[in-house]
Coordinates of C-alpha atoms and ligand atoms in Angstrom, one line a residue:
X1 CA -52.2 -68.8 -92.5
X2 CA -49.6 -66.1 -93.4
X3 CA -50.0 -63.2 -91.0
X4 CA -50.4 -60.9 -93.8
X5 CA -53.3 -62.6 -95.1
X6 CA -54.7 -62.7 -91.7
X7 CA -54.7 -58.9 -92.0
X8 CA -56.0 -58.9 -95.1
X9 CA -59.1 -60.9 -94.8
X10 CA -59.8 -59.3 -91.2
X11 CA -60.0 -55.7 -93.1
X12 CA -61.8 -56.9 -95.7
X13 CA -64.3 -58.6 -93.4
X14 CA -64.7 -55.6 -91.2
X15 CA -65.9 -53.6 -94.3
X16 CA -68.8 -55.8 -94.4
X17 CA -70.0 -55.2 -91.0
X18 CA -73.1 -53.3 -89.9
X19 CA -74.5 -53.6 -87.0
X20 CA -72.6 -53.7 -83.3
X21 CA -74.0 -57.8 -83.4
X22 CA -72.3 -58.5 -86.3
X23 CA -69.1 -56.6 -85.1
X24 CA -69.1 -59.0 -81.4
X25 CA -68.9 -61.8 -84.3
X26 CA -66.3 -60.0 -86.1
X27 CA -63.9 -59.6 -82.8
X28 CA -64.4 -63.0 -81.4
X29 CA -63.3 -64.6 -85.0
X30 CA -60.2 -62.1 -85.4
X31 CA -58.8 -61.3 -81.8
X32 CA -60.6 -63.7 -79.5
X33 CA -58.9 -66.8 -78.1
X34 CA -59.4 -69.1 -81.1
X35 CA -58.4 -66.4 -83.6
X36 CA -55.7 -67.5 -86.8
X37 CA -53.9 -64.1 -85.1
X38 CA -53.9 -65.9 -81.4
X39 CA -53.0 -69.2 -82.6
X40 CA -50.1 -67.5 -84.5
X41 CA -49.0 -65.8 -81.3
X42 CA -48.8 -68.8 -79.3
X43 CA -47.2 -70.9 -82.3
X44 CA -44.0 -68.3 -82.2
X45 CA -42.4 -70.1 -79.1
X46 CA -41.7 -73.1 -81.5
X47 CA -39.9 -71.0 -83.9
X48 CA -36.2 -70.1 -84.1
X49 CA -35.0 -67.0 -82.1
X50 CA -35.0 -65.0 -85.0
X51 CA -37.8 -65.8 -86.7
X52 CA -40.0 -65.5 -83.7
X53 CA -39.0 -61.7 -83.4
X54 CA -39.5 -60.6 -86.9
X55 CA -42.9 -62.4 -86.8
X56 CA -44.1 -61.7 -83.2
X57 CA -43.4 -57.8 -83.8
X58 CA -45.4 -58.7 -86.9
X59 CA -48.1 -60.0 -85.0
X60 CA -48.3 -57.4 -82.6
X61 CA -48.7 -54.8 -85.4
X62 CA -51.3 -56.8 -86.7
X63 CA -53.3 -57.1 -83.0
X64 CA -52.9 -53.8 -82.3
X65 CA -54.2 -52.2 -85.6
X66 CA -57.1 -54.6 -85.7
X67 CA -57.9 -53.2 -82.0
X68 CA -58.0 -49.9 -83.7
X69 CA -60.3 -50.3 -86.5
X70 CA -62.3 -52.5 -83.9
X71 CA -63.0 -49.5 -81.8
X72 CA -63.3 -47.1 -84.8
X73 CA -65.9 -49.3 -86.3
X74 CA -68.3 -49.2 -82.7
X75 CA -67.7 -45.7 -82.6
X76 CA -69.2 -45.0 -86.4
X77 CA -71.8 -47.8 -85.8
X78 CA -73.0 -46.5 -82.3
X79 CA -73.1 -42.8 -83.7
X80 CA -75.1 -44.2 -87.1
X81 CA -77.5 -45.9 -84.7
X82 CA -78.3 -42.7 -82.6
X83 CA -78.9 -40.7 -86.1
X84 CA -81.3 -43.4 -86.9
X85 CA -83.6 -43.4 -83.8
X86 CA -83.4 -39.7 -84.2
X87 CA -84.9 -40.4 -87.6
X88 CA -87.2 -42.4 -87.3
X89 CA -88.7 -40.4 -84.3
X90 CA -88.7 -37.7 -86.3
X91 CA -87.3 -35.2 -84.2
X92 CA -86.5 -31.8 -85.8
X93 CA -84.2 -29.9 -83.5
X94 CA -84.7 -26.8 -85.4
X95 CA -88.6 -26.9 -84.6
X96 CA -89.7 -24.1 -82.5
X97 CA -90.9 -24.7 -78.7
X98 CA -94.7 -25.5 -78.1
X99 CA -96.4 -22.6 -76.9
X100 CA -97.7 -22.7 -73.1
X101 CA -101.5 -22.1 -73.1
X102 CA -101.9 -18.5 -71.5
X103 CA -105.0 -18.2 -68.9
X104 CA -107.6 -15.4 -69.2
X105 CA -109.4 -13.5 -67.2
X106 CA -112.8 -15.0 -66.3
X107 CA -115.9 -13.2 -67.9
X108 CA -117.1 -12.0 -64.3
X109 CA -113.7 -10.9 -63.9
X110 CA -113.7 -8.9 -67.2
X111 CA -117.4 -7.4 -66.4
X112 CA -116.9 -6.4 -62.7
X113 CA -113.4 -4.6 -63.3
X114 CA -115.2 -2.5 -66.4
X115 CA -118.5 -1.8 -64.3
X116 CA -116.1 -0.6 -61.5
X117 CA -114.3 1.0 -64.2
X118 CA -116.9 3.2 -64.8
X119 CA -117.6 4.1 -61.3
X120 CA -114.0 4.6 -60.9
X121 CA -114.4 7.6 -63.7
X122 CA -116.8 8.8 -62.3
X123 CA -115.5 9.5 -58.7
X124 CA -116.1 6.4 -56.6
X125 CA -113.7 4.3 -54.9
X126 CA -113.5 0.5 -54.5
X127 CA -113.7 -1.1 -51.5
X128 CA -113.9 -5.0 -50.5
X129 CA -115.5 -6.6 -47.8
X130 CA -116.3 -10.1 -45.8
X131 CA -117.6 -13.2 -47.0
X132 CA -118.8 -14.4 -44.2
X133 CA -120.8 -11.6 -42.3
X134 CA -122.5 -11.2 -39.2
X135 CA -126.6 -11.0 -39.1
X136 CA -125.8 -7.5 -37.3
X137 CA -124.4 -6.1 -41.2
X138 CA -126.1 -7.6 -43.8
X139 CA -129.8 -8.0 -42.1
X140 CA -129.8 -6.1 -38.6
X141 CA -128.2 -2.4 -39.4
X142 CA -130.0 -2.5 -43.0
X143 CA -133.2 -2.5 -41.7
X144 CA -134.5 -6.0 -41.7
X145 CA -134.5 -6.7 -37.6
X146 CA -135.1 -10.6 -36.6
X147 CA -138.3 -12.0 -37.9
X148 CA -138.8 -8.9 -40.3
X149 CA -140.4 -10.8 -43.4
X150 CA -138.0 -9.0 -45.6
X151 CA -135.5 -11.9 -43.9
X152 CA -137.4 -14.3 -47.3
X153 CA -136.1 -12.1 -49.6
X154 CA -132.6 -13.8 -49.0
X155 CA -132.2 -17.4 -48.9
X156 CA -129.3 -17.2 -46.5
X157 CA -126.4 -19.8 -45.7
X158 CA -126.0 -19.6 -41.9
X159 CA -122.4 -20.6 -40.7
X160 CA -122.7 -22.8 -37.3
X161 CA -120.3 -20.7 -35.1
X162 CA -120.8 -19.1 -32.0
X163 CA -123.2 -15.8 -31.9
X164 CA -120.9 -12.5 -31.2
X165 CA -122.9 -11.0 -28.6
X166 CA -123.5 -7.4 -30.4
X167 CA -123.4 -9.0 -34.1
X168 CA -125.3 -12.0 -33.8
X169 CA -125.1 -15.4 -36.2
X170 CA -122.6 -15.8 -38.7
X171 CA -123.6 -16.4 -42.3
X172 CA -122.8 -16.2 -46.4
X173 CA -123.4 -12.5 -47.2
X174 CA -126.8 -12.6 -49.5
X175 CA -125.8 -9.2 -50.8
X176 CA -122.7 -6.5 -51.2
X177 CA -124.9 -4.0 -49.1
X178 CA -123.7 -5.2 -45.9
X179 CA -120.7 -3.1 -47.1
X180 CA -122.5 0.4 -47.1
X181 CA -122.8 -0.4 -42.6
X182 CA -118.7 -1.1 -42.9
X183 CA -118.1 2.1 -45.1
X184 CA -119.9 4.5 -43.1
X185 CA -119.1 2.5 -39.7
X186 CA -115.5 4.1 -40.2
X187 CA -115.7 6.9 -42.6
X188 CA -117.3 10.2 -42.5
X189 CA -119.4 11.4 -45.5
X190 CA -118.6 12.2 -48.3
X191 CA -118.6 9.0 -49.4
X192 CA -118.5 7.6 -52.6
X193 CA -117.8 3.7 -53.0
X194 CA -118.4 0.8 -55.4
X195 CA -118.2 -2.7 -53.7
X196 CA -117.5 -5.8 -55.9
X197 CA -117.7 -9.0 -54.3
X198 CA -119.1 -12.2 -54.1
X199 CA -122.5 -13.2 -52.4
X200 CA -124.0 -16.9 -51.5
X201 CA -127.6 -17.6 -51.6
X202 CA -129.2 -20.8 -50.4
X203 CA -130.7 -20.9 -53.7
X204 CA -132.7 -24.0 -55.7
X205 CA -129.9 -23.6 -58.8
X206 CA -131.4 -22.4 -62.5
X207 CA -130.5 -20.5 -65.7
X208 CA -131.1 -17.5 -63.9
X209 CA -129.9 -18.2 -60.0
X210 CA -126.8 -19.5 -58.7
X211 CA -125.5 -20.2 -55.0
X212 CA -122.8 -18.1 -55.9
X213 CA -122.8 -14.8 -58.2
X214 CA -121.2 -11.8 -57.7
X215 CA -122.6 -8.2 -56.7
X216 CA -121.5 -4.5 -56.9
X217 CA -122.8 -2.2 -54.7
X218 CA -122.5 1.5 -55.0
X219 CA -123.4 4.2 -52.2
X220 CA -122.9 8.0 -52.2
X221 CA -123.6 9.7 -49.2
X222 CA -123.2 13.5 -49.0
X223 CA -125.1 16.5 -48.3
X224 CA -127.7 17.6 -50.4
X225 CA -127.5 14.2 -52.5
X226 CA -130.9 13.4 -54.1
X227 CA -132.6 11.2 -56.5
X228 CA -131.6 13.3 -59.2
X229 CA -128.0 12.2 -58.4
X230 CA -128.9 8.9 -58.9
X231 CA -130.6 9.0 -62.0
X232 CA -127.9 10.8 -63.3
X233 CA -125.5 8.1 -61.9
X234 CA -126.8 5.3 -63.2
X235 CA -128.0 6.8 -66.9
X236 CA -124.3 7.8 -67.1
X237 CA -123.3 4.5 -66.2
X238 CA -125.8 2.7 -68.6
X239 CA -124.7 4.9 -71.6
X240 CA -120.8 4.5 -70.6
X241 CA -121.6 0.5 -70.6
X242 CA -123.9 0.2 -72.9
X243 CA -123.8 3.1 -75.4
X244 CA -124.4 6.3 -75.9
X245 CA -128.5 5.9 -76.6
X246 CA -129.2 4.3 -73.7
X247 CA -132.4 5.3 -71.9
X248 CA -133.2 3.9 -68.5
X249 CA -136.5 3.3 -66.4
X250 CA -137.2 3.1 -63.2
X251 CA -140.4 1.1 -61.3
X252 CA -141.1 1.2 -57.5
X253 CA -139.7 -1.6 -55.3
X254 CA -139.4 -2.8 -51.9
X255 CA -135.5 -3.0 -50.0
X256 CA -136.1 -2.5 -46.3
X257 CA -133.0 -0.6 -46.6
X258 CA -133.9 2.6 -49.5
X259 CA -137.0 4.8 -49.3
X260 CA -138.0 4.8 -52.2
X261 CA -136.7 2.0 -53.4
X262 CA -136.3 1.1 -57.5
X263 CA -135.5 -1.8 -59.5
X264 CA -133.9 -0.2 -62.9
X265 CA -133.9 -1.2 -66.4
X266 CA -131.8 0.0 -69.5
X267 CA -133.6 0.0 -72.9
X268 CA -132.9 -3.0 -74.7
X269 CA -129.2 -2.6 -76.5
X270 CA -130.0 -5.2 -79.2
X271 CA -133.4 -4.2 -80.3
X272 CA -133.4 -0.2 -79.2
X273 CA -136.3 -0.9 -77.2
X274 CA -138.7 -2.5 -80.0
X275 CA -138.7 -5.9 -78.4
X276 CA -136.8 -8.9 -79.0
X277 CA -135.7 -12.2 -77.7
X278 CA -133.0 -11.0 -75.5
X279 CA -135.6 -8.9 -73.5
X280 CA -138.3 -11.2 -73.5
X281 CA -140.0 -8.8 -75.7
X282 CA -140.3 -5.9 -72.8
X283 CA -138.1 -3.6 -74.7
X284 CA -136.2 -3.5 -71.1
X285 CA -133.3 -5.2 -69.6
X286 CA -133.6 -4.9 -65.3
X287 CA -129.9 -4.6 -64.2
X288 CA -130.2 -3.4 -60.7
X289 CA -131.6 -2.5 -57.5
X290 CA -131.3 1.3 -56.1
X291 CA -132.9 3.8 -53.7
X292 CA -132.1 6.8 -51.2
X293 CA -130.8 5.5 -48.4
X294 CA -133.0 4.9 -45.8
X295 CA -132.6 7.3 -42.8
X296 CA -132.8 4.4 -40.0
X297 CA -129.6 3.3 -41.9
X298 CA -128.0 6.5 -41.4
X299 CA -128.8 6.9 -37.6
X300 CA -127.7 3.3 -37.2
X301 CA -124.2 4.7 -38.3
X302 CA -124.5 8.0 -36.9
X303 CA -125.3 9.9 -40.2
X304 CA -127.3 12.7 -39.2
X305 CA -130.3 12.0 -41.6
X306 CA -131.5 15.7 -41.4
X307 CA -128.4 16.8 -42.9
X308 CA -127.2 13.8 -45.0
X309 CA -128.7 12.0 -47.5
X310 CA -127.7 9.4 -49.9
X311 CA -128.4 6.8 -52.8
X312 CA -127.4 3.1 -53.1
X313 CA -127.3 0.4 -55.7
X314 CA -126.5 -3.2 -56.1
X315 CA -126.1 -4.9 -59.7
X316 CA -125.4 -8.2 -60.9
X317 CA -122.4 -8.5 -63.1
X318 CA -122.8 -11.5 -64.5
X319 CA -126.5 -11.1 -64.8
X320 CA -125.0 -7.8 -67.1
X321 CA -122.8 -10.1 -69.4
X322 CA -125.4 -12.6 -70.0
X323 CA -127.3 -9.8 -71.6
X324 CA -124.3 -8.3 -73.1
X325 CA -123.0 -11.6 -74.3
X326 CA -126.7 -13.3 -74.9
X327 CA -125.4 -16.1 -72.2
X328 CA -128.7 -18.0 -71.5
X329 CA -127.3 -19.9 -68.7
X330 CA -126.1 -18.1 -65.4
X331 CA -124.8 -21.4 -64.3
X332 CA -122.2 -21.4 -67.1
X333 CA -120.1 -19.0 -65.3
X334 CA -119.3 -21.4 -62.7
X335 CA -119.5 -24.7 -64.2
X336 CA -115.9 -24.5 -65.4
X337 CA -116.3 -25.7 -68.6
X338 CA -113.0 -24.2 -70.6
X339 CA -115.3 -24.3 -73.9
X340 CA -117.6 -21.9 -72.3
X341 CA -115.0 -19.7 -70.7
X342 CA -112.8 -19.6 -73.8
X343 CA -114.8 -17.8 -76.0
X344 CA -114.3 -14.1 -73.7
Ligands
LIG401 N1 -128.9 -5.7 -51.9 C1 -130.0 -5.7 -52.8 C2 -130.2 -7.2 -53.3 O1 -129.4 -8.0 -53.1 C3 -129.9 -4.8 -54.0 C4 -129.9 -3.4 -53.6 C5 -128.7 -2.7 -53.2 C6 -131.0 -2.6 -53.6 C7 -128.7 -1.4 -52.9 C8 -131.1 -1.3 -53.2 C9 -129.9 -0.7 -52.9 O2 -131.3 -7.5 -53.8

């Protein structure tokens, strides 16, 4: 075969080539071993001196250019196949980023800080306290002495440690008011503190009790405080929460650690009082626990109870937000359940 040709049809046959397969084929059958361009090459020794320069040059142009458009042909072929994955995956580079999902603030979360808010306006400060307590501050120095019955009123988690001599047992506080000993244990009136916090009770779970809830507590000790102050507290609080009509009632009850003691309700938000399903019909929501501070608790922290005097609450935020929200199931809150806790 001329050598010309040889170019020719190699060129030609090139064109026709698609796919990095088909291009292996095409250089084994024009430079591999067997090749019409090898067998030339290694035909030229038989040739005349001058006839073997003019055509090996020849040949050598030949190789050499075919090596070229060889590697010019994987380079377009490899660089087609990449566009055509990119294709078919259908990746647009121009697409914006996915958006990372941004957390929230849990609804207890939410409630507490705008309760404390409130409190926070209207001069208290907020402090935290323990988890774990000892019997001495959240049964002993409120009152409830071993045995007292009041004890049934909290379902308590005990903590199997060692007893602290002066403190006794260790255990899950069942309530913030452990927190009004600490306070006044190392400050001297006045005080005026809100105390958000978690409490554990040892309880039999249901749409109204958890194990786990949180509490705020409230004290204000000064002289000359009376119950006045804390009707006035808590209405303001109530209206500042809950709007401006709010009225609130308050019933006798029994904490060994007030005298008197309350339980408060705020006049049904959703139905102004009239009775509805949200209040069971009562007209009242019951949002907290309150009293004067008992004057045992104030000698127990050397508070002169002839001089001082003061008023304490406890509330349960979540207990709020279920009414706020109309949140039938307390157990929600804690169940994790992103459907539930997506919607505040
Ligand atoms: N600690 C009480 C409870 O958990 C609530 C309370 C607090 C009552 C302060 C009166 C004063 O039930």
């Amino acid at each position: 075969m001329e050598l010309d040709e040889i170019k020719q049809r190699a060129l030609a046959h090139l064109d026709d080539v698609s796919d990095l397969l088909a291009l292996e084929a095409w250089r084994v059958a024009y430079l591999g071993k067997k090749s019409p361009l090898s067998q030339a090459l290694r035909s030229l020794g038989s040739l005349p001196l001058e006839e073997r320069r003019r055509l090996g040059a020849q040949a050598n142009q030949i190789k050499e250019l075919l090596e070229k458009a060889l590697l010019e042909k994987e380079a377009a072929l490899k660089a087609a196949e990449v566009a055509q994955t990119l294709g078919q995956e259908g990746v647009d580079v121009t697409l914006p980023g996915r958006r990372p999902t941004l957390g929230r603030l849990h609804p207890t979360t939410q409630m507490v800080r705008a309760i404390c808010q409130v409190f926070v306006t209207l001069g208290f400060q907020v402090v935290e306290g323990p988890e774990v307590e000892w019997d001495y501050y959240n049964f002993e120095a409120l009152n409830i002495p071993p045995d007292h019955p009041a004890r049934d009123m909290w379902d308590t988690l005990w903590i199997d440690s060692p007893e602290r001599g002066d403190k006794g047992a260790m255990l899950l506080r069942t309530h913030t008011s452990p927190m009004q000993i600490r306070v006044m244990e190392r400050t001297r009136p006045p005080v005026r503190v809100v105390v958000p916090g978690k409490c554990y009770r040892y309880e039999a779970t249901d749409a109204t009790h958890e194990s786990m809830f949180y509490q705020i507590e409230g004290l204000a000790v000064d002289k000359g405080i009376t119950f006045a102050h804390l009707k006035g507290t808590i209405g303001e609080f109530a209206r500042r929460l809950f709007g401006g009509e709010r009225k609130i009632r308050f019933r006798c009850d029994y904490f060994p650690f007030v005298e008197p003691g309350v339980e408060v309700a705020v006049d049904c938000f959703a139905c102004n009082g009239a009775g509805c399903r949200l209040c069971g019909n009562t007209g009242w929501l019951e949002i907290m626990g309150a009293g004067m501070v008992h004057p045992g608790v104030l000698e127990q922290v050397g508070y002169d109870p002839k001089v001082y005097t003061g008023f304490a609450f406890g509330l349960g935020p979540e207990r709020v937000a279920m009414l706020r929200h109309g949140i039938d199931d307390i157990r929600l809150f804690y169940s994790n359940d992103l459907r539930f806790l997506r919607q505040f």
